[in-house]
Short mmCIF file of C-alpha atoms in Angstrom, two decimals:
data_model
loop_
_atom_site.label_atom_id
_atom_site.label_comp_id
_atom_site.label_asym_id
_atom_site.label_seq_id
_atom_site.Cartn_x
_atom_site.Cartn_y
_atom_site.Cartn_z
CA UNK A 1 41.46 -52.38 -22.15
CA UNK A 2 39.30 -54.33 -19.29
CA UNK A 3 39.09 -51.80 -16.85
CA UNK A 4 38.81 -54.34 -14.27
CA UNK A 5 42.22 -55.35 -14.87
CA UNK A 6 43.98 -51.93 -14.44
CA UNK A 7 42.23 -51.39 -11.49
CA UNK A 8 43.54 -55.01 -10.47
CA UNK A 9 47.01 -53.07 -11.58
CA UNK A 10 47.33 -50.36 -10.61
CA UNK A 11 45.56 -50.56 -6.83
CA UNK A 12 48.51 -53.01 -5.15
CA UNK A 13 50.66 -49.70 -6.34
CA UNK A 14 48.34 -47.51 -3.04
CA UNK A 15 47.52 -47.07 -0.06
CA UNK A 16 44.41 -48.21 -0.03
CA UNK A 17 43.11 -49.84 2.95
CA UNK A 18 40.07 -52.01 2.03
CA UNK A 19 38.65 -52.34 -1.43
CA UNK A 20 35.49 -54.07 -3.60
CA UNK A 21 33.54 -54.40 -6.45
CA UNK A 22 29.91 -54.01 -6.11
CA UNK A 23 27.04 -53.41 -8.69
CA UNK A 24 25.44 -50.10 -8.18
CA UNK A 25 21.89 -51.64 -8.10
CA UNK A 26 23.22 -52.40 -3.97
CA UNK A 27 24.24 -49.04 -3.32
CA UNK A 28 21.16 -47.02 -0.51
CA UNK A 29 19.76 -43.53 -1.78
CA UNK A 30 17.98 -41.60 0.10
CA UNK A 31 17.48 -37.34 -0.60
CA UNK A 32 17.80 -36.93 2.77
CA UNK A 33 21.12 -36.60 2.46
CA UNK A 34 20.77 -33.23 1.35
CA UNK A 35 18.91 -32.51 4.70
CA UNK A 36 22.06 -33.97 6.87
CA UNK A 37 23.88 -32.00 4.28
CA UNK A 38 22.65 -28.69 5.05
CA UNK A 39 22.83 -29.21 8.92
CA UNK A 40 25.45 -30.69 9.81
CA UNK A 41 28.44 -29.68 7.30
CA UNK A 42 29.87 -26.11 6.79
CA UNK A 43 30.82 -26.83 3.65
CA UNK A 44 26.94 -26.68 2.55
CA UNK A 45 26.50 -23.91 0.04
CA UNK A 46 30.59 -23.46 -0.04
CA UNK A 47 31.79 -25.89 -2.64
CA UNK A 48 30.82 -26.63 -6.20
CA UNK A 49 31.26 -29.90 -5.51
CA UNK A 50 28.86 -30.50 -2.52
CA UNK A 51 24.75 -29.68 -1.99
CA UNK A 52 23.16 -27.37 -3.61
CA UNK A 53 25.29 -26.74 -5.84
CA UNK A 54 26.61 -29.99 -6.90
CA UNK A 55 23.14 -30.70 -9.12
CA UNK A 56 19.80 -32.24 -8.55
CA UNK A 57 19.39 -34.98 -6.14
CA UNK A 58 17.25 -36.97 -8.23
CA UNK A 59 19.13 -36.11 -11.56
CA UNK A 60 22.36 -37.33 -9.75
CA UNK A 61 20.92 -40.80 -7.86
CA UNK A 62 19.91 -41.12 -11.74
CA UNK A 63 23.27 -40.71 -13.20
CA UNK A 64 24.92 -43.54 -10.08
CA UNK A 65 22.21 -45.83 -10.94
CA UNK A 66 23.25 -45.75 -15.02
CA UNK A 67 26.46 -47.21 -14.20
CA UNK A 68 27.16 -51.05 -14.09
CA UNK A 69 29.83 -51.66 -11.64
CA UNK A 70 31.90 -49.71 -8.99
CA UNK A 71 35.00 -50.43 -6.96
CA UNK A 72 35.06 -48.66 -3.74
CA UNK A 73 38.64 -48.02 -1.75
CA UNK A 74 39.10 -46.46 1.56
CA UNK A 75 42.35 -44.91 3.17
CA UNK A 76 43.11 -44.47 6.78
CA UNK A 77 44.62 -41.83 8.51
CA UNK A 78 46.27 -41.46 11.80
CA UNK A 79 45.55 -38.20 13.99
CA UNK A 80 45.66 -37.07 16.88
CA UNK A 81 42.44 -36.66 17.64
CA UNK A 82 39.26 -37.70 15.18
CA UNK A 83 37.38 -35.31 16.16
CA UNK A 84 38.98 -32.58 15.18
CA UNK A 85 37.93 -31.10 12.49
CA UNK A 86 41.08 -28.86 11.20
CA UNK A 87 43.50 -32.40 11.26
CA UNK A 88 40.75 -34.35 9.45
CA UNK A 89 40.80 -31.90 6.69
CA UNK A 90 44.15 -32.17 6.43
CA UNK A 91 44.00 -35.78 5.91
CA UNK A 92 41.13 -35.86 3.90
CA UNK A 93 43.38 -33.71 1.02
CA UNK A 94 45.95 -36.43 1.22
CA UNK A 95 43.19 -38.45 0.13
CA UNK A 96 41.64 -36.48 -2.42
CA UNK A 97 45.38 -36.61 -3.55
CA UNK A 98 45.41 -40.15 -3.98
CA UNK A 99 42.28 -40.15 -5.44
CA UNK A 100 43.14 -37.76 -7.96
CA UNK A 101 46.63 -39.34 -8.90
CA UNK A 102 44.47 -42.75 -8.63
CA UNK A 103 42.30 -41.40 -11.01
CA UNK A 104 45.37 -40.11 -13.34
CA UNK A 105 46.69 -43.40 -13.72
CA UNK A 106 43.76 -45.21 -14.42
CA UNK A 107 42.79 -42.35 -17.05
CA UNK A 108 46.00 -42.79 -18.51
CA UNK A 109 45.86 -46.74 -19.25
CA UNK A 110 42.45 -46.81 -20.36
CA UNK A 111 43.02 -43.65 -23.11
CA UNK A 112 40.79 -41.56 -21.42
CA UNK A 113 40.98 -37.18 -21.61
CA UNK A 114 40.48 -35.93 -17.83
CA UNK A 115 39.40 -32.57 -19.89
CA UNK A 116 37.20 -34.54 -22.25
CA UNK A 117 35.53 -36.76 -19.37
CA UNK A 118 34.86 -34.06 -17.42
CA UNK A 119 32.78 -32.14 -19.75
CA UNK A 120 30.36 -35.68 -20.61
CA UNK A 121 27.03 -36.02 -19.26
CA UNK A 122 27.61 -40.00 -19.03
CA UNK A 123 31.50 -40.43 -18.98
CA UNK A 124 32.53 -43.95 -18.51
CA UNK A 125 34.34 -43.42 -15.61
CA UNK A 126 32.82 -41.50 -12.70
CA UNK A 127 34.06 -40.77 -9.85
CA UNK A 128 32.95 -39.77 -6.21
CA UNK A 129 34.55 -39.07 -3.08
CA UNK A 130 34.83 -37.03 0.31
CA UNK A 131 35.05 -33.75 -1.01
CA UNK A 132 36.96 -31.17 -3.45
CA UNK A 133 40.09 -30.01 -1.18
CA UNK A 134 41.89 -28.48 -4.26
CA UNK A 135 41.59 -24.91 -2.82
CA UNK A 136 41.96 -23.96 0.53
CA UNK A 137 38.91 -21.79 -0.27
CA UNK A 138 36.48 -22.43 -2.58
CA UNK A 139 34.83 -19.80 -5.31
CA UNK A 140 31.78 -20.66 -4.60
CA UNK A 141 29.16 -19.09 -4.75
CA UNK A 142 30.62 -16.48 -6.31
CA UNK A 143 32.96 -17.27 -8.68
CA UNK A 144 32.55 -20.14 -11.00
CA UNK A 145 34.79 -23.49 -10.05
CA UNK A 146 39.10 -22.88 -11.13
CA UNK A 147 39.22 -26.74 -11.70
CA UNK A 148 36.35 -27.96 -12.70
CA UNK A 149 38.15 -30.94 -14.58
CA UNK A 150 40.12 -31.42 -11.23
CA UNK A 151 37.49 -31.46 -9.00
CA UNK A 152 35.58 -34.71 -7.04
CA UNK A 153 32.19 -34.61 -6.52
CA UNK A 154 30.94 -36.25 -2.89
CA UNK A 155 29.30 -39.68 -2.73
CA UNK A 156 26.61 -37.46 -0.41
CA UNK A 157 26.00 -35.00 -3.55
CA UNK A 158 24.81 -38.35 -5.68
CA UNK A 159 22.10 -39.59 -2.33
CA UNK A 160 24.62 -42.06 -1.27
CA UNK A 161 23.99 -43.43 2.01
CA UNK A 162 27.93 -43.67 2.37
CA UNK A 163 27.85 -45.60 5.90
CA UNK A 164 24.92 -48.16 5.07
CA UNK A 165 26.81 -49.53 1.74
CA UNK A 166 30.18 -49.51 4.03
CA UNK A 167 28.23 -51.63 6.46
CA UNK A 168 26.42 -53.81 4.19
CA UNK A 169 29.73 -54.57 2.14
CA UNK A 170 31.63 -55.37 5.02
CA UNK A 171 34.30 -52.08 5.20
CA UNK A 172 35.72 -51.04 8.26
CA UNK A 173 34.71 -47.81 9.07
CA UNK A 174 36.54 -47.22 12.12
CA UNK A 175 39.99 -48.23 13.44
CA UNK A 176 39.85 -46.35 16.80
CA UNK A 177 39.92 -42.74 18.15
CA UNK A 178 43.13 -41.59 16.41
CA UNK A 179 42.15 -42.39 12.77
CA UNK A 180 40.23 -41.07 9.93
CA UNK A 181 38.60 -43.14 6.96
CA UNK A 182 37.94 -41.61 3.83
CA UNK A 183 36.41 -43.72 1.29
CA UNK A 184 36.34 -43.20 -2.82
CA UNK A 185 34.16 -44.54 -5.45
CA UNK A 186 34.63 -45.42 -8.99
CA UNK A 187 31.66 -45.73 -11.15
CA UNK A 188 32.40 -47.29 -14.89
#
């Protein structure tokens, strides 16, 4: 099945806010992400699914620039306050859940094994977003990942300069002081 078309079917059925197609040849690298990484988020060294531990910089801009096409969506989020850290994280799961039930559906109608996907080096279906929020804590370093075929890799973990390619494809990033955007990407 075209999976343009069950995107085109199943995305009217979400919340998405803004949404687009774009070739991945547009989308800005840069492995200084991993330096912004390490500075300025606590989650650094805490989640499989974020730097270091999320694989090689180089071997991931790599594995983004093998795909074709992507289709980016964004949610927004009302808070009380965007700059608070604790009520963004709460929103960004409600994301991460649309995302994942996002990605469920689309699995679903295009015959695709979350289980199998998840354990190929080039699946044809990839995809990135703001974080893994399936634990309130993750395992690592210490433990290995408890859902590894659940979990969603960050955009930052694969050298995507997230706010550049929001910028050059015309997404809102901001809809005031009392809202969050949190933005996924599909790679097939």
């Amino acid at each position: 099945m075209d999976i343009y078309k069950v995107i085109d079917e199943l995305k009217d059925n979400y919340p998405f806010c803004e949404c687009i197609y774009g070739d991945p040849k547009m989308i800005p690298f840069s492995d200084k992400i991993f330096t912004i990484c390490q500075t300025d988020c606590v989650r650094y060294g805490k989640s499989w699914a974020c730097p270091p531990h999320a694989g090689s910089i180089e071997d991931n801009i790599k594995r983004v620039g093998a795909y074709e096409h992507f289709f980016i969506f964004t949610t927004v989020w009302d808070v009380e306050d965007a700059w608070n850290a604790e009520l963004c994280l709460e929103v960004k799961k409600e994301h991460e859940a649309v995302t994942r039930q996002f990605r469920e559906e689309l699995f679903s109608a295009l015959a695709l094994d979350l289980k199998e996907v998840s354990e190929m080096e080039h699946p044809p279906v990839y995809i990135l977003s703001a974080g893994c929020t399936i634990c309130d804590e993750c395992a690592c370093p210490l433990e290995p990942c408890r859902h590894p075929t659940e979990r969603l890799m960050t955009m930052e973990s694969h050298g995507i300069v997230i706010i550049q390619l929001m910028e050059e494809l015309g997404i809102t990033l901001s809809f005031g002081s009392n809202s969050v955007v949190y933005s996924t990407m599909i790679l097939f």
